[in-house]
C-alpha cells in the first residue's frame, strides 16, 4: 500500500511535535512518501524579515540568529549522531544563503517577487532535510527538481503534465525506504527560477505526488482531529465530520475552510485517491475520510465562510437572457484570470451578481464594463455596481439544494438576528447554498447558520 503523508507547519514546528512525526512514520508498515511544510510560523517570519530588509533595516541579522537557533536546536536534539554533521552542514549552507539574500535586499532596498519566492523556499528546503535526517531510514528528494510551474496571469500554477512525469522519474516504486520532500516549493518550467504553489501549498504538493504515483491514500496530518463542521476558531461547538465526499470538501475549502488548500483535492479526486485528515497530536483519533462514498444525501455536512469578497451586481431588463449574460460574464472573468466563486440572486429581480476575491474586484468591474458596453449603452443594462467588504457563508452537503426551504430558513434566521443578507446563491453547484453578508456580520452569521444546520437539527431528532 502506497501512502503519501503530509505534515503541516505545527506538526513539524517543535522538537516534541517532530517526535510525534517520527513515531507516526516509523510505525508505518510500508515505506511511504512524506511531504513536510516549513517549521510552524517560519514562512510568515521569512516574509516579514524580507520586507524589513528591503526597507534597508538590519533586523534580519537578529532574526537570523533566532532562525538559526531554532533549526540548530532541533538538529541537536533529534538527528542521530552519525548523521548530525551532514544535516548541520546542509542546513547551515541554506541558512548562509538565506542570510546572504537578506543582506542583498537591505542594500538594494527593493523586494523583487522572485527574490521573495526564493527566500520563502528556504523554509521547506531546511525542514525536509531535517525530517529525512531524523527518520531512521529515509531518502531526501528536492521538490525544486520535480514540481514545475508556469505563469498564468500574475500567478504561478502547477504544470501538471510535466510535474507528473518528473514525479514518476523521481520516485522509483516500490519504495525501499521512506522518501521525504518539501511541500509548497517549485521552479518555473521555462526560467528555472524558484516559485511556489501559494500559501498553504504543501497539501497540494502531496496531492500532486499521490496522483502522479497512483497512491492508495493521501494523509494530511495537522493540528485538529479532522475536518470540522465549521472553523473551530470561530465556532466552539464545531464537531468532527467522520466522512465526506470529494465535492463537499472541495466546496468547503474553496469557501474558506483552511484545513486543506483548495487546489489539493482535484488531482486526487480525479484519480479517486481518498484523503484522510489526521491529528499529529492525537494520532489515534479516527479523523475524517474524504472519498467518493457519500453516506447521507441532502443534509448539511459543514459550513464555511470567506471574507473580503466583492460582489458585482448587474441590473436591467435581464429576465429573458440571464443565462447568456451569465455565461458572458463568466467568460470575461476567465479570460482575465479572475476566479468567480458565486453567482447570486439578490433580492431585486432582473438582476444578478457575481462574487470574487476583493483583490480582483476592480479589474473585474473594468472587464465587465467592457464586455457589456453595448448593453449599457442601449440601456438594457442599467447598472453595474460593485460592493466591497462582504463575506460569503456557505452551507455544503451533497444534494443540499434539494432540501426544501433551507435557503429561506437561513435568510429568516439571519434577518431575525439583525444580520442583513445581501444575496443568496443560485450557483451551478448542487452541493452549496450560500449567502452574502457584511464582513462585520460574518462571525455572528456563521454561528447562526451552524446552529441552524447542526445544533438545532440535532436537538429536533
Ligand atoms: P497545517 O499547518 O497543518 O497545514 P493549517 O493551519 O493550514 O494547518 O490548517 C489547520 C487549521 O485549519 C486548523 O488548526 C483550524 O484552525 C483551521 N480550520 C479552519 N476551518 C476548519 C475546519 N472546517 N475543520 C478543521 N480545521 C479548520
Ligand atoms: N510553509 C508554507 C506556508 O506557510 C506552505 C505550507 O505550510 O503549506 O504557507
Ligand atoms: Mg495548511
Tab-separated table of C-alpha atoms and ligand atoms in Angstrom:
chain	number	residue	atom	x	y	z
A	1	UNK	CA	0.000	0.000	0.000
A	2	UNK	CA	1.469	3.342	-1.052
A	3	UNK	CA	0.654	6.312	1.149
A	4	UNK	CA	1.633	9.953	0.878
A	5	UNK	CA	1.673	11.696	4.267
A	6	UNK	CA	1.818	15.470	4.563
A	7	UNK	CA	2.799	17.092	7.851
A	8	UNK	CA	1.926	20.778	8.245
A	9	UNK	CA	3.811	23.568	9.980
A	10	UNK	CA	2.606	22.907	13.520
A	11	UNK	CA	3.350	19.188	13.092
A	12	UNK	CA	6.994	19.957	12.307
A	13	UNK	CA	7.196	23.090	14.466
A	14	UNK	CA	8.794	21.858	17.676
A	15	UNK	CA	11.039	19.090	18.993
A	16	UNK	CA	8.020	17.470	20.679
A	17	UNK	CA	5.807	17.568	17.593
A	18	UNK	CA	8.641	16.210	15.441
A	19	UNK	CA	8.935	13.278	17.848
A	20	UNK	CA	5.281	12.544	17.096
A	21	UNK	CA	6.011	12.723	13.357
A	22	UNK	CA	8.889	10.283	13.799
A	23	UNK	CA	6.716	7.851	15.758
A	24	UNK	CA	3.905	8.049	13.199
A	25	UNK	CA	6.194	7.482	10.207
A	26	UNK	CA	8.323	4.795	11.825
A	27	UNK	CA	5.164	2.966	12.852
A	28	UNK	CA	4.049	2.567	9.218
A	29	UNK	CA	4.058	-0.967	7.840
A	30	UNK	CA	5.416	0.110	4.410
A	31	UNK	CA	7.784	2.795	3.142
A	32	UNK	CA	5.849	5.980	2.360
A	33	UNK	CA	6.307	9.417	0.859
A	34	UNK	CA	6.474	12.175	3.447
A	35	UNK	CA	5.835	15.790	2.454
A	36	UNK	CA	6.638	18.479	5.001
A	37	UNK	CA	5.930	22.174	5.476
A	38	UNK	CA	8.397	24.659	6.889
A	39	UNK	CA	8.644	24.829	10.705
A	40	UNK	CA	5.411	26.406	12.007
A	41	UNK	CA	5.324	30.176	11.629
A	42	UNK	CA	8.598	30.292	9.708
A	43	UNK	CA	7.134	31.231	6.313
A	44	UNK	CA	5.473	34.317	7.844
A	45	UNK	CA	8.741	35.223	9.541
A	46	UNK	CA	10.747	34.797	6.326
A	47	UNK	CA	8.356	37.138	4.509
A	48	UNK	CA	8.262	39.775	7.263
A	49	UNK	CA	12.061	39.760	7.521
A	50	UNK	CA	12.396	40.131	3.732
A	51	UNK	CA	10.085	43.163	3.791
A	52	UNK	CA	12.037	44.731	6.596
A	53	UNK	CA	15.427	44.072	4.961
A	54	UNK	CA	14.182	45.585	1.703
A	55	UNK	CA	13.409	48.783	3.626
A	56	UNK	CA	17.106	48.959	4.433
A	57	UNK	CA	16.738	47.762	8.036
A	58	UNK	CA	19.244	45.363	9.550
A	59	UNK	CA	16.986	43.488	11.970
A	60	UNK	CA	17.430	40.489	9.674
A	61	UNK	CA	20.727	39.889	11.490
A	62	UNK	CA	18.911	39.342	14.765
A	63	UNK	CA	16.089	37.385	13.127
A	64	UNK	CA	18.676	35.092	11.547
A	65	UNK	CA	20.122	34.351	14.993
A	66	UNK	CA	16.676	33.151	16.084
A	67	UNK	CA	16.002	31.184	12.881
A	68	UNK	CA	19.430	29.527	13.080
A	69	UNK	CA	18.974	28.616	16.736
A	70	UNK	CA	15.528	27.114	16.140
A	71	UNK	CA	16.853	24.821	13.406
A	72	UNK	CA	20.067	24.011	15.306
A	73	UNK	CA	18.177	23.071	18.480
A	74	UNK	CA	16.021	20.649	16.525
A	75	UNK	CA	19.018	19.091	14.765
A	76	UNK	CA	20.982	18.732	18.017
A	77	UNK	CA	18.065	17.072	19.726
A	78	UNK	CA	16.621	14.834	17.014
A	79	UNK	CA	19.256	13.830	14.476
A	80	UNK	CA	21.214	10.655	15.327
A	81	UNK	CA	24.948	11.225	15.929
A	82	UNK	CA	26.073	9.504	12.740
A	83	UNK	CA	24.070	11.931	10.551
A	84	UNK	CA	24.361	15.101	12.620
A	85	UNK	CA	27.373	16.547	10.837
A	86	UNK	CA	25.834	16.005	7.419
A	87	UNK	CA	22.476	17.568	8.375
A	88	UNK	CA	24.177	20.504	10.118
A	89	UNK	CA	26.284	21.229	7.063
A	90	UNK	CA	23.314	21.091	4.651
A	91	UNK	CA	21.103	23.267	6.821
A	92	UNK	CA	23.929	25.691	7.567
A	93	UNK	CA	24.614	26.139	3.860
A	94	UNK	CA	20.920	27.010	3.375
A	95	UNK	CA	20.923	29.370	6.373
A	96	UNK	CA	24.014	31.113	4.999
A	97	UNK	CA	22.458	31.674	1.585
A	98	UNK	CA	19.244	32.906	3.222
A	99	UNK	CA	21.212	35.474	5.218
A	100	UNK	CA	23.052	36.438	2.041
A	101	UNK	CA	19.714	37.167	0.325
A	102	UNK	CA	18.642	39.371	3.250
A	103	UNK	CA	21.917	41.254	3.149
A	104	UNK	CA	21.414	41.831	-0.574
A	105	UNK	CA	17.872	43.142	-0.025
A	106	UNK	CA	18.986	45.563	2.668
A	107	UNK	CA	21.444	47.023	0.152
A	108	UNK	CA	19.245	47.213	-2.953
A	109	UNK	CA	16.161	48.240	-0.958
A	110	UNK	CA	13.596	46.684	-3.231
A	111	UNK	CA	11.855	43.350	-2.962
A	112	UNK	CA	11.604	41.637	-6.342
A	113	UNK	CA	8.947	38.916	-6.405
A	114	UNK	CA	11.415	36.252	-7.430
A	115	UNK	CA	13.713	37.078	-4.515
A	116	UNK	CA	10.791	36.783	-2.107
A	117	UNK	CA	9.878	33.427	-3.687
A	118	UNK	CA	13.443	32.282	-3.275
A	119	UNK	CA	13.518	33.432	0.354
A	120	UNK	CA	10.324	31.610	1.355
A	121	UNK	CA	11.596	28.406	-0.260
A	122	UNK	CA	14.300	28.070	2.399
A	123	UNK	CA	11.683	27.032	4.968
A	124	UNK	CA	10.715	23.768	3.257
A	125	UNK	CA	14.230	23.176	1.945
A	126	UNK	CA	15.506	23.110	5.529
A	127	UNK	CA	12.627	21.249	7.173
A	128	UNK	CA	12.725	18.459	4.586
A	129	UNK	CA	16.447	17.894	5.139
A	130	UNK	CA	15.849	17.760	8.898
A	131	UNK	CA	12.913	15.352	8.714
A	132	UNK	CA	14.713	12.977	6.365
A	133	UNK	CA	17.753	13.055	8.669
A	134	UNK	CA	15.565	12.403	11.698
A	135	UNK	CA	13.970	9.242	10.317
A	136	UNK	CA	15.884	6.025	10.722
A	137	UNK	CA	15.640	5.069	7.039
A	138	UNK	CA	14.805	7.784	4.530
A	139	UNK	CA	15.970	9.450	1.363
A	140	UNK	CA	15.656	13.180	0.684
A	141	UNK	CA	14.096	14.439	-2.558
A	142	UNK	CA	14.424	18.018	-3.747
A	143	UNK	CA	10.982	19.276	-4.806
A	144	UNK	CA	12.579	22.113	-6.783
A	145	UNK	CA	13.667	19.438	-9.264
A	146	UNK	CA	10.256	17.929	-9.918
A	147	UNK	CA	7.455	20.384	-9.103
A	148	UNK	CA	7.200	22.731	-12.069
A	149	UNK	CA	5.056	25.818	-12.504
A	150	UNK	CA	4.140	28.166	-15.313
A	151	UNK	CA	2.911	31.746	-15.229
A	152	UNK	CA	-0.820	32.238	-15.592
A	153	UNK	CA	-1.639	35.945	-15.462
A	154	UNK	CA	0.276	37.054	-12.368
A	155	UNK	CA	0.111	33.651	-10.665
A	156	UNK	CA	2.304	30.569	-10.776
A	157	UNK	CA	0.275	27.460	-11.396
A	158	UNK	CA	1.472	23.872	-11.439
A	159	UNK	CA	2.308	22.396	-14.819
A	160	UNK	CA	0.524	19.133	-14.124
A	161	UNK	CA	1.755	17.172	-17.108
A	162	UNK	CA	5.443	17.940	-16.682
A	163	UNK	CA	5.254	17.617	-12.890
A	164	UNK	CA	3.556	14.207	-13.193
A	165	UNK	CA	6.317	12.964	-15.494
A	166	UNK	CA	9.095	14.281	-13.260
A	167	UNK	CA	7.499	12.816	-10.117
A	168	UNK	CA	7.327	9.398	-11.753
A	169	UNK	CA	11.027	9.622	-12.608
A	170	UNK	CA	11.936	10.911	-9.148
A	171	UNK	CA	10.287	8.200	-7.029
A	172	UNK	CA	11.044	4.637	-8.026
A	173	UNK	CA	8.308	2.248	-6.999
A	174	UNK	CA	8.093	0.151	-4.975
A	175	UNK	CA	9.879	2.355	-2.439
A	176	UNK	CA	12.531	0.627	-0.394
A	177	UNK	CA	12.783	3.451	2.166
A	178	UNK	CA	10.652	6.400	3.219
A	179	UNK	CA	11.075	9.317	0.807
A	180	UNK	CA	10.931	12.865	2.196
A	181	UNK	CA	10.257	16.024	0.168
A	182	UNK	CA	9.492	19.651	0.986
A	183	UNK	CA	5.982	20.858	0.178
A	184	UNK	CA	4.999	24.205	-1.366
A	185	UNK	CA	8.216	24.873	-3.337
A	186	UNK	CA	8.657	24.595	-7.077
A	187	UNK	CA	10.546	26.012	-10.053
A	188	UNK	CA	9.366	27.750	-13.211
A	189	UNK	CA	9.355	25.337	-16.134
A	190	UNK	CA	10.839	27.931	-18.503
A	191	UNK	CA	13.186	30.059	-16.428
A	192	UNK	CA	14.127	27.577	-13.684
A	193	UNK	CA	13.535	30.316	-11.113
A	194	UNK	CA	12.245	29.262	-7.706
A	195	UNK	CA	8.481	29.648	-7.341
A	196	UNK	CA	5.827	28.183	-5.047
A	197	UNK	CA	2.312	26.795	-5.150
A	198	UNK	CA	0.787	29.515	-2.959
A	199	UNK	CA	0.377	29.830	0.808
A	200	UNK	CA	-0.706	26.531	2.299
A	201	UNK	CA	0.562	24.794	-0.841
A	202	UNK	CA	2.288	21.821	0.822
A	203	UNK	CA	-1.041	19.987	0.763
A	204	UNK	CA	-1.056	20.444	-2.999
A	205	UNK	CA	2.499	19.092	-3.395
A	206	UNK	CA	1.428	15.969	-1.532
A	207	UNK	CA	-1.651	15.609	-3.752
A	208	UNK	CA	0.402	16.034	-6.931
A	209	UNK	CA	2.757	13.273	-5.787
A	210	UNK	CA	-0.107	10.992	-4.724
A	211	UNK	CA	-1.892	11.475	-8.056
A	212	UNK	CA	1.210	11.016	-10.215
A	213	UNK	CA	2.124	7.778	-8.448
A	214	UNK	CA	-1.438	6.435	-8.156
A	215	UNK	CA	-1.019	6.214	-4.386
A	216	UNK	CA	-3.657	4.392	-2.352
A	217	UNK	CA	-4.170	7.138	0.214
A	218	UNK	CA	-3.227	10.764	0.906
A	219	UNK	CA	-2.979	11.607	4.603
A	220	UNK	CA	-2.967	15.249	5.709
A	221	UNK	CA	-1.570	15.396	9.261
A	222	UNK	CA	-2.402	18.635	11.025
A	223	UNK	CA	-3.316	20.037	14.446
A	224	UNK	CA	-7.046	19.233	14.657
A	225	UNK	CA	-8.857	15.904	14.965
A	226	UNK	CA	-10.281	16.102	11.457
A	227	UNK	CA	-12.416	18.209	9.162
A	228	UNK	CA	-14.871	20.007	11.431
A	229	UNK	CA	-18.406	21.205	10.733
A	230	UNK	CA	-17.003	24.761	10.913
A	231	UNK	CA	-13.789	26.656	11.617
A	232	UNK	CA	-13.079	25.815	15.279
A	233	UNK	CA	-11.573	29.265	15.793
A	234	UNK	CA	-14.998	30.768	15.129
A	235	UNK	CA	-17.427	28.039	16.229
A	236	UNK	CA	-16.670	26.476	19.590
A	237	UNK	CA	-19.274	23.727	19.149
A	238	UNK	CA	-17.973	22.514	15.768
A	239	UNK	CA	-17.779	18.718	15.586
A	240	UNK	CA	-15.671	16.260	13.599
A	241	UNK	CA	-17.091	15.116	10.260
A	242	UNK	CA	-16.246	11.379	10.069
A	243	UNK	CA	-16.576	11.183	6.285
A	244	UNK	CA	-17.416	13.415	3.383
A	245	UNK	CA	-17.328	13.424	-0.413
A	246	UNK	CA	-14.589	14.964	-2.547
A	247	UNK	CA	-17.024	17.553	-3.856
A	248	UNK	CA	-18.130	18.542	-0.361
A	249	UNK	CA	-14.528	19.017	0.735
A	250	UNK	CA	-13.765	20.979	-2.415
A	251	UNK	CA	-16.692	23.312	-1.840
A	252	UNK	CA	-15.960	23.807	1.862
A	253	UNK	CA	-12.297	24.540	1.164
A	254	UNK	CA	-12.943	26.909	-1.701
A	255	UNK	CA	-15.363	28.758	0.585
A	256	UNK	CA	-12.673	29.219	3.217
A	257	UNK	CA	-12.176	26.032	5.290
A	258	UNK	CA	-8.449	26.418	5.810
A	259	UNK	CA	-7.816	22.795	6.740
A	260	UNK	CA	-6.909	21.855	3.142
A	261	UNK	CA	-5.501	24.138	0.444
A	262	UNK	CA	-8.291	24.158	-2.198
A	263	UNK	CA	-6.349	23.027	-5.329
A	264	UNK	CA	-5.246	19.902	-3.413
A	265	UNK	CA	-8.461	17.982	-3.845
A	266	UNK	CA	-8.824	17.947	-7.613
A	267	UNK	CA	-5.791	15.780	-8.579
A	268	UNK	CA	-6.632	13.053	-6.062
A	269	UNK	CA	-10.382	13.251	-6.713
A	270	UNK	CA	-9.639	12.695	-10.387
A	271	UNK	CA	-7.713	9.516	-9.526
A	272	UNK	CA	-10.206	8.504	-6.820
A	273	UNK	CA	-7.484	8.507	-4.146
A	274	UNK	CA	-9.088	9.081	-0.722
A	275	UNK	CA	-7.796	11.801	1.612
A	276	UNK	CA	-7.629	11.350	5.358
A	277	UNK	CA	-7.322	14.299	7.736
A	278	UNK	CA	-5.482	13.279	10.910
A	279	UNK	CA	-4.080	14.902	14.027
A	280	UNK	CA	-0.314	14.647	14.684
A	281	UNK	CA	-1.025	15.483	18.319
A	282	UNK	CA	-3.721	12.814	18.687
A	283	UNK	CA	-2.723	10.135	16.184
A	284	UNK	CA	-5.246	7.534	17.321
A	285	UNK	CA	-8.252	9.773	16.642
A	286	UNK	CA	-10.135	8.391	13.608
A	287	UNK	CA	-10.014	11.698	11.683
A	288	UNK	CA	-12.006	12.443	8.543
A	289	UNK	CA	-12.146	10.297	5.424
A	290	UNK	CA	-12.751	12.119	2.157
A	291	UNK	CA	-13.750	9.775	-0.649
A	292	UNK	CA	-16.435	9.182	-3.231
A	293	UNK	CA	-18.573	7.307	-0.728
A	294	UNK	CA	-21.362	9.596	0.427
A	295	UNK	CA	-23.349	8.200	3.322
A	296	UNK	CA	-26.100	10.813	3.654
A	297	UNK	CA	-27.682	12.938	0.968
A	298	UNK	CA	-29.480	16.217	1.312
A	299	UNK	CA	-28.044	17.126	4.717
A	300	UNK	CA	-25.545	19.818	5.613
A	301	UNK	CA	-22.046	18.430	6.047
A	302	UNK	CA	-20.297	21.615	7.070
A	303	UNK	CA	-20.316	25.399	6.894
A	304	UNK	CA	-17.543	27.777	5.976
A	305	UNK	CA	-17.001	31.414	5.231
A	306	UNK	CA	-14.927	33.608	3.023
A	307	UNK	CA	-14.323	37.237	3.927
A	308	UNK	CA	-13.075	40.163	1.860
A	309	UNK	CA	-15.249	39.441	-1.077
A	310	UNK	CA	-16.570	41.836	-3.692
A	311	UNK	CA	-19.947	41.406	-5.294
A	312	UNK	CA	-20.728	42.959	-8.644
A	313	UNK	CA	-24.417	43.296	-9.398
A	314	UNK	CA	-25.735	43.785	-12.885
A	315	UNK	CA	-29.234	45.066	-13.207
A	316	UNK	CA	-31.581	45.926	-16.027
A	317	UNK	CA	-34.296	44.224	-18.009
A	318	UNK	CA	-32.474	40.918	-17.918
A	319	UNK	CA	-35.265	38.480	-17.370
A	320	UNK	CA	-35.117	36.879	-20.804
A	321	UNK	CA	-31.385	36.427	-21.269
A	322	UNK	CA	-29.927	35.922	-17.809
A	323	UNK	CA	-28.229	32.687	-18.914
A	324	UNK	CA	-26.408	34.405	-21.755
A	325	UNK	CA	-25.365	37.380	-19.611
A	326	UNK	CA	-24.225	34.908	-17.002
A	327	UNK	CA	-22.011	32.958	-19.387
A	328	UNK	CA	-20.559	36.091	-20.974
A	329	UNK	CA	-19.737	37.442	-17.517
A	330	UNK	CA	-18.064	34.139	-16.564
A	331	UNK	CA	-16.055	34.039	-19.787
A	332	UNK	CA	-14.909	37.643	-19.398
A	333	UNK	CA	-13.655	36.776	-15.918
A	334	UNK	CA	-11.968	33.548	-17.030
A	335	UNK	CA	-10.153	35.306	-19.895
A	336	UNK	CA	-8.671	37.668	-17.336
A	337	UNK	CA	-7.665	35.053	-14.780
A	338	UNK	CA	-10.284	36.102	-12.230
A	339	UNK	CA	-11.984	33.253	-10.447
A	340	UNK	CA	-15.637	33.888	-9.775
A	341	UNK	CA	-16.915	31.753	-6.952
A	342	UNK	CA	-20.541	32.597	-6.677
A	343	UNK	CA	-23.475	33.607	-8.761
A	344	UNK	CA	-26.183	35.054	-6.603
A	345	UNK	CA	-29.688	36.318	-6.998
A	346	UNK	CA	-30.100	39.429	-4.907
A	347	UNK	CA	-33.479	40.480	-3.610
A	348	UNK	CA	-34.321	42.607	-6.669
A	349	UNK	CA	-35.446	40.515	-9.639
A	350	UNK	CA	-33.979	41.169	-13.068
A	351	UNK	CA	-30.501	41.480	-11.688
A	352	UNK	CA	-27.777	39.068	-10.867
A	353	UNK	CA	-24.497	39.174	-9.013
A	354	UNK	CA	-21.141	37.513	-9.144
A	355	UNK	CA	-18.641	37.345	-6.308
A	356	UNK	CA	-14.867	37.292	-6.400
A	357	UNK	CA	-11.936	37.983	-4.071
A	358	UNK	CA	-11.865	41.696	-3.259
A	359	UNK	CA	-8.332	41.937	-4.629
A	360	UNK	CA	-9.735	41.168	-8.098
A	361	UNK	CA	-12.840	43.385	-7.748
A	362	UNK	CA	-11.615	46.492	-9.582
A	363	UNK	CA	-10.272	44.547	-12.526
A	364	UNK	CA	-13.470	42.508	-12.690
A	365	UNK	CA	-15.630	45.644	-12.803
A	366	UNK	CA	-13.481	47.126	-15.564
A	367	UNK	CA	-13.733	43.950	-17.645
A	368	UNK	CA	-17.493	43.641	-17.171
A	369	UNK	CA	-17.969	47.263	-18.237
A	370	UNK	CA	-16.051	46.457	-21.406
A	371	UNK	CA	-17.902	43.215	-22.082
A	372	UNK	CA	-21.313	44.761	-21.543
A	373	UNK	CA	-20.710	48.185	-23.039
A	374	UNK	CA	-23.293	47.575	-25.835
A	375	UNK	CA	-25.976	46.669	-23.277
A	376	UNK	CA	-25.006	49.570	-21.041
A	377	UNK	CA	-25.268	51.935	-23.981
A	378	UNK	CA	-28.569	50.574	-25.202
A	379	UNK	CA	-29.999	50.807	-21.696
A	380	UNK	CA	-30.669	47.083	-21.488
A	381	UNK	CA	-28.333	47.063	-18.525
A	382	UNK	CA	-28.994	49.996	-16.256
A	383	UNK	CA	-26.320	49.476	-13.668
A	384	UNK	CA	-23.114	47.622	-12.878
A	385	UNK	CA	-22.262	48.165	-9.232
A	386	UNK	CA	-19.528	46.755	-7.016
A	387	UNK	CA	-19.822	46.352	-3.250
A	388	UNK	CA	-16.724	45.533	-1.169
A	389	UNK	CA	-16.137	44.215	2.344
A	390	UNK	CA	-18.591	41.367	2.057
A	391	UNK	CA	-18.394	37.751	3.219
A	392	UNK	CA	-19.881	34.587	1.863
A	393	UNK	CA	-21.284	31.998	4.250
A	394	UNK	CA	-21.628	28.601	2.586
A	395	UNK	CA	-23.571	25.546	3.734
A	396	UNK	CA	-22.280	22.455	1.990
A	397	UNK	CA	-23.710	18.949	1.624
A	398	UNK	CA	-24.366	16.590	-1.301
A	399	UNK	CA	-27.827	17.267	-2.680
A	400	UNK	CA	-28.462	20.104	-0.237
A	401	UNK	CA	-30.061	22.264	-2.929
A	402	UNK	CA	-32.997	19.867	-2.889
A	403	UNK	CA	-33.502	20.272	0.836
A	404	UNK	CA	-36.606	22.397	0.727
A	405	UNK	CA	-36.656	25.784	2.309
A	406	UNK	CA	-33.102	25.680	3.629
A	407	UNK	CA	-32.125	28.909	1.859
A	408	UNK	CA	-35.231	30.714	3.133
A	409	UNK	CA	-34.726	29.329	6.638
A	410	UNK	CA	-31.171	30.602	6.707
A	411	UNK	CA	-32.226	34.032	5.485
A	412	UNK	CA	-35.071	34.153	8.019
A	413	UNK	CA	-32.823	33.216	10.955
A	414	UNK	CA	-30.160	35.711	9.911
A	415	UNK	CA	-32.626	38.523	9.358
A	416	UNK	CA	-34.335	37.931	12.688
A	417	UNK	CA	-30.953	38.244	14.407
A	418	UNK	CA	-30.400	41.555	12.613
A	419	UNK	CA	-27.874	40.237	10.091
A	420	UNK	CA	-28.637	41.733	6.721
A	421	UNK	CA	-28.445	39.267	3.813
A	422	UNK	CA	-27.201	40.941	0.640
A	423	UNK	CA	-27.717	37.996	-1.693
A	424	UNK	CA	-28.411	34.298	-1.752
A	425	UNK	CA	-26.628	31.997	-4.173
A	426	UNK	CA	-28.128	30.387	-7.188
A	427	UNK	CA	-24.815	28.965	-8.317
A	428	UNK	CA	-24.242	25.989	-10.555
A	429	UNK	CA	-23.340	23.672	-7.702
A	430	UNK	CA	-25.892	21.310	-6.273
A	431	UNK	CA	-23.858	20.992	-3.122
A	432	UNK	CA	-23.787	24.524	-1.752
A	433	UNK	CA	-26.244	27.091	-0.518
A	434	UNK	CA	-24.525	30.398	0.129
A	435	UNK	CA	-25.499	33.803	1.447
A	436	UNK	CA	-23.638	37.090	1.294
A	437	UNK	CA	-23.377	39.309	4.394
A	438	UNK	CA	-21.239	42.240	5.536
A	439	UNK	CA	-17.712	41.374	6.716
A	440	UNK	CA	-18.659	42.669	10.155
A	441	UNK	CA	-21.520	40.153	10.429
A	442	UNK	CA	-19.639	37.044	9.389
A	443	UNK	CA	-18.883	35.586	12.839
A	444	UNK	CA	-22.399	36.056	14.085
A	445	UNK	CA	-23.835	34.849	10.784
A	446	UNK	CA	-21.697	31.723	10.799
A	447	UNK	CA	-22.761	30.937	14.358
A	448	UNK	CA	-26.421	31.302	13.450
A	449	UNK	CA	-26.094	29.171	10.316
A	450	UNK	CA	-24.056	26.491	12.117
A	451	UNK	CA	-26.601	26.360	14.903
A	452	UNK	CA	-29.456	26.084	12.436
A	453	UNK	CA	-27.821	23.326	10.379
A	454	UNK	CA	-26.270	21.241	13.148
A	455	UNK	CA	-27.241	22.095	16.707
A	456	UNK	CA	-30.980	22.740	16.075
A	457	UNK	CA	-31.288	19.794	13.682
A	458	UNK	CA	-29.707	17.523	16.308
A	459	UNK	CA	-31.997	18.663	19.089
A	460	UNK	CA	-35.039	18.152	16.879
A	461	UNK	CA	-34.182	14.486	16.281
B	1	LIG	P1	-1.176	22.966	8.664
B	1	LIG	O1	-0.105	23.852	9.169
B	1	LIG	O2	-1.140	21.597	9.274
B	1	LIG	O3	-1.277	22.939	7.166
B	1	LIG	P2	-3.441	24.766	8.747
B	1	LIG	O4	-3.328	25.833	9.777
B	1	LIG	O5	-3.182	25.118	7.333
B	1	LIG	O6	-2.533	23.546	9.223
B	1	LIG	O7	-4.894	24.079	8.800
B	1	LIG	C1	-5.405	23.557	10.012
B	1	LIG	C2	-6.254	24.599	10.684
B	1	LIG	O8	-7.390	24.871	9.871
B	1	LIG	C3	-6.861	24.159	11.990
B	1	LIG	O9	-5.971	24.384	13.066
B	1	LIG	C4	-8.117	25.014	12.093
B	1	LIG	O10	-7.915	26.114	12.934
B	1	LIG	C5	-8.355	25.539	10.677
B	1	LIG	N1	-9.686	25.242	10.156
B	1	LIG	C6	-10.497	26.119	9.530
B	1	LIG	N2	-11.645	25.560	9.179
B	1	LIG	C7	-11.596	24.264	9.585
B	1	LIG	C8	-12.496	23.156	9.501
B	1	LIG	N3	-13.686	23.249	8.926
B	1	LIG	N4	-12.080	21.975	10.009
B	1	LIG	C9	-10.881	21.841	10.585
B	1	LIG	N5	-9.983	22.858	10.699
B	1	LIG	C10	-10.334	24.053	10.203
B	2	LIG	N1	5.011	26.902	4.502
B	2	LIG	C1	4.013	27.308	3.529
B	2	LIG	C2	3.042	28.286	4.161
B	2	LIG	O1	3.164	28.582	5.345
B	2	LIG	C3	3.311	26.166	2.883
B	2	LIG	C4	2.500	25.286	3.807
B	2	LIG	O2	2.664	25.328	5.019
B	2	LIG	O3	1.672	24.523	3.295
B	2	LIG	O4	2.186	28.795	3.502
B	3	LIG	MG1	-2.250	24.154	5.725
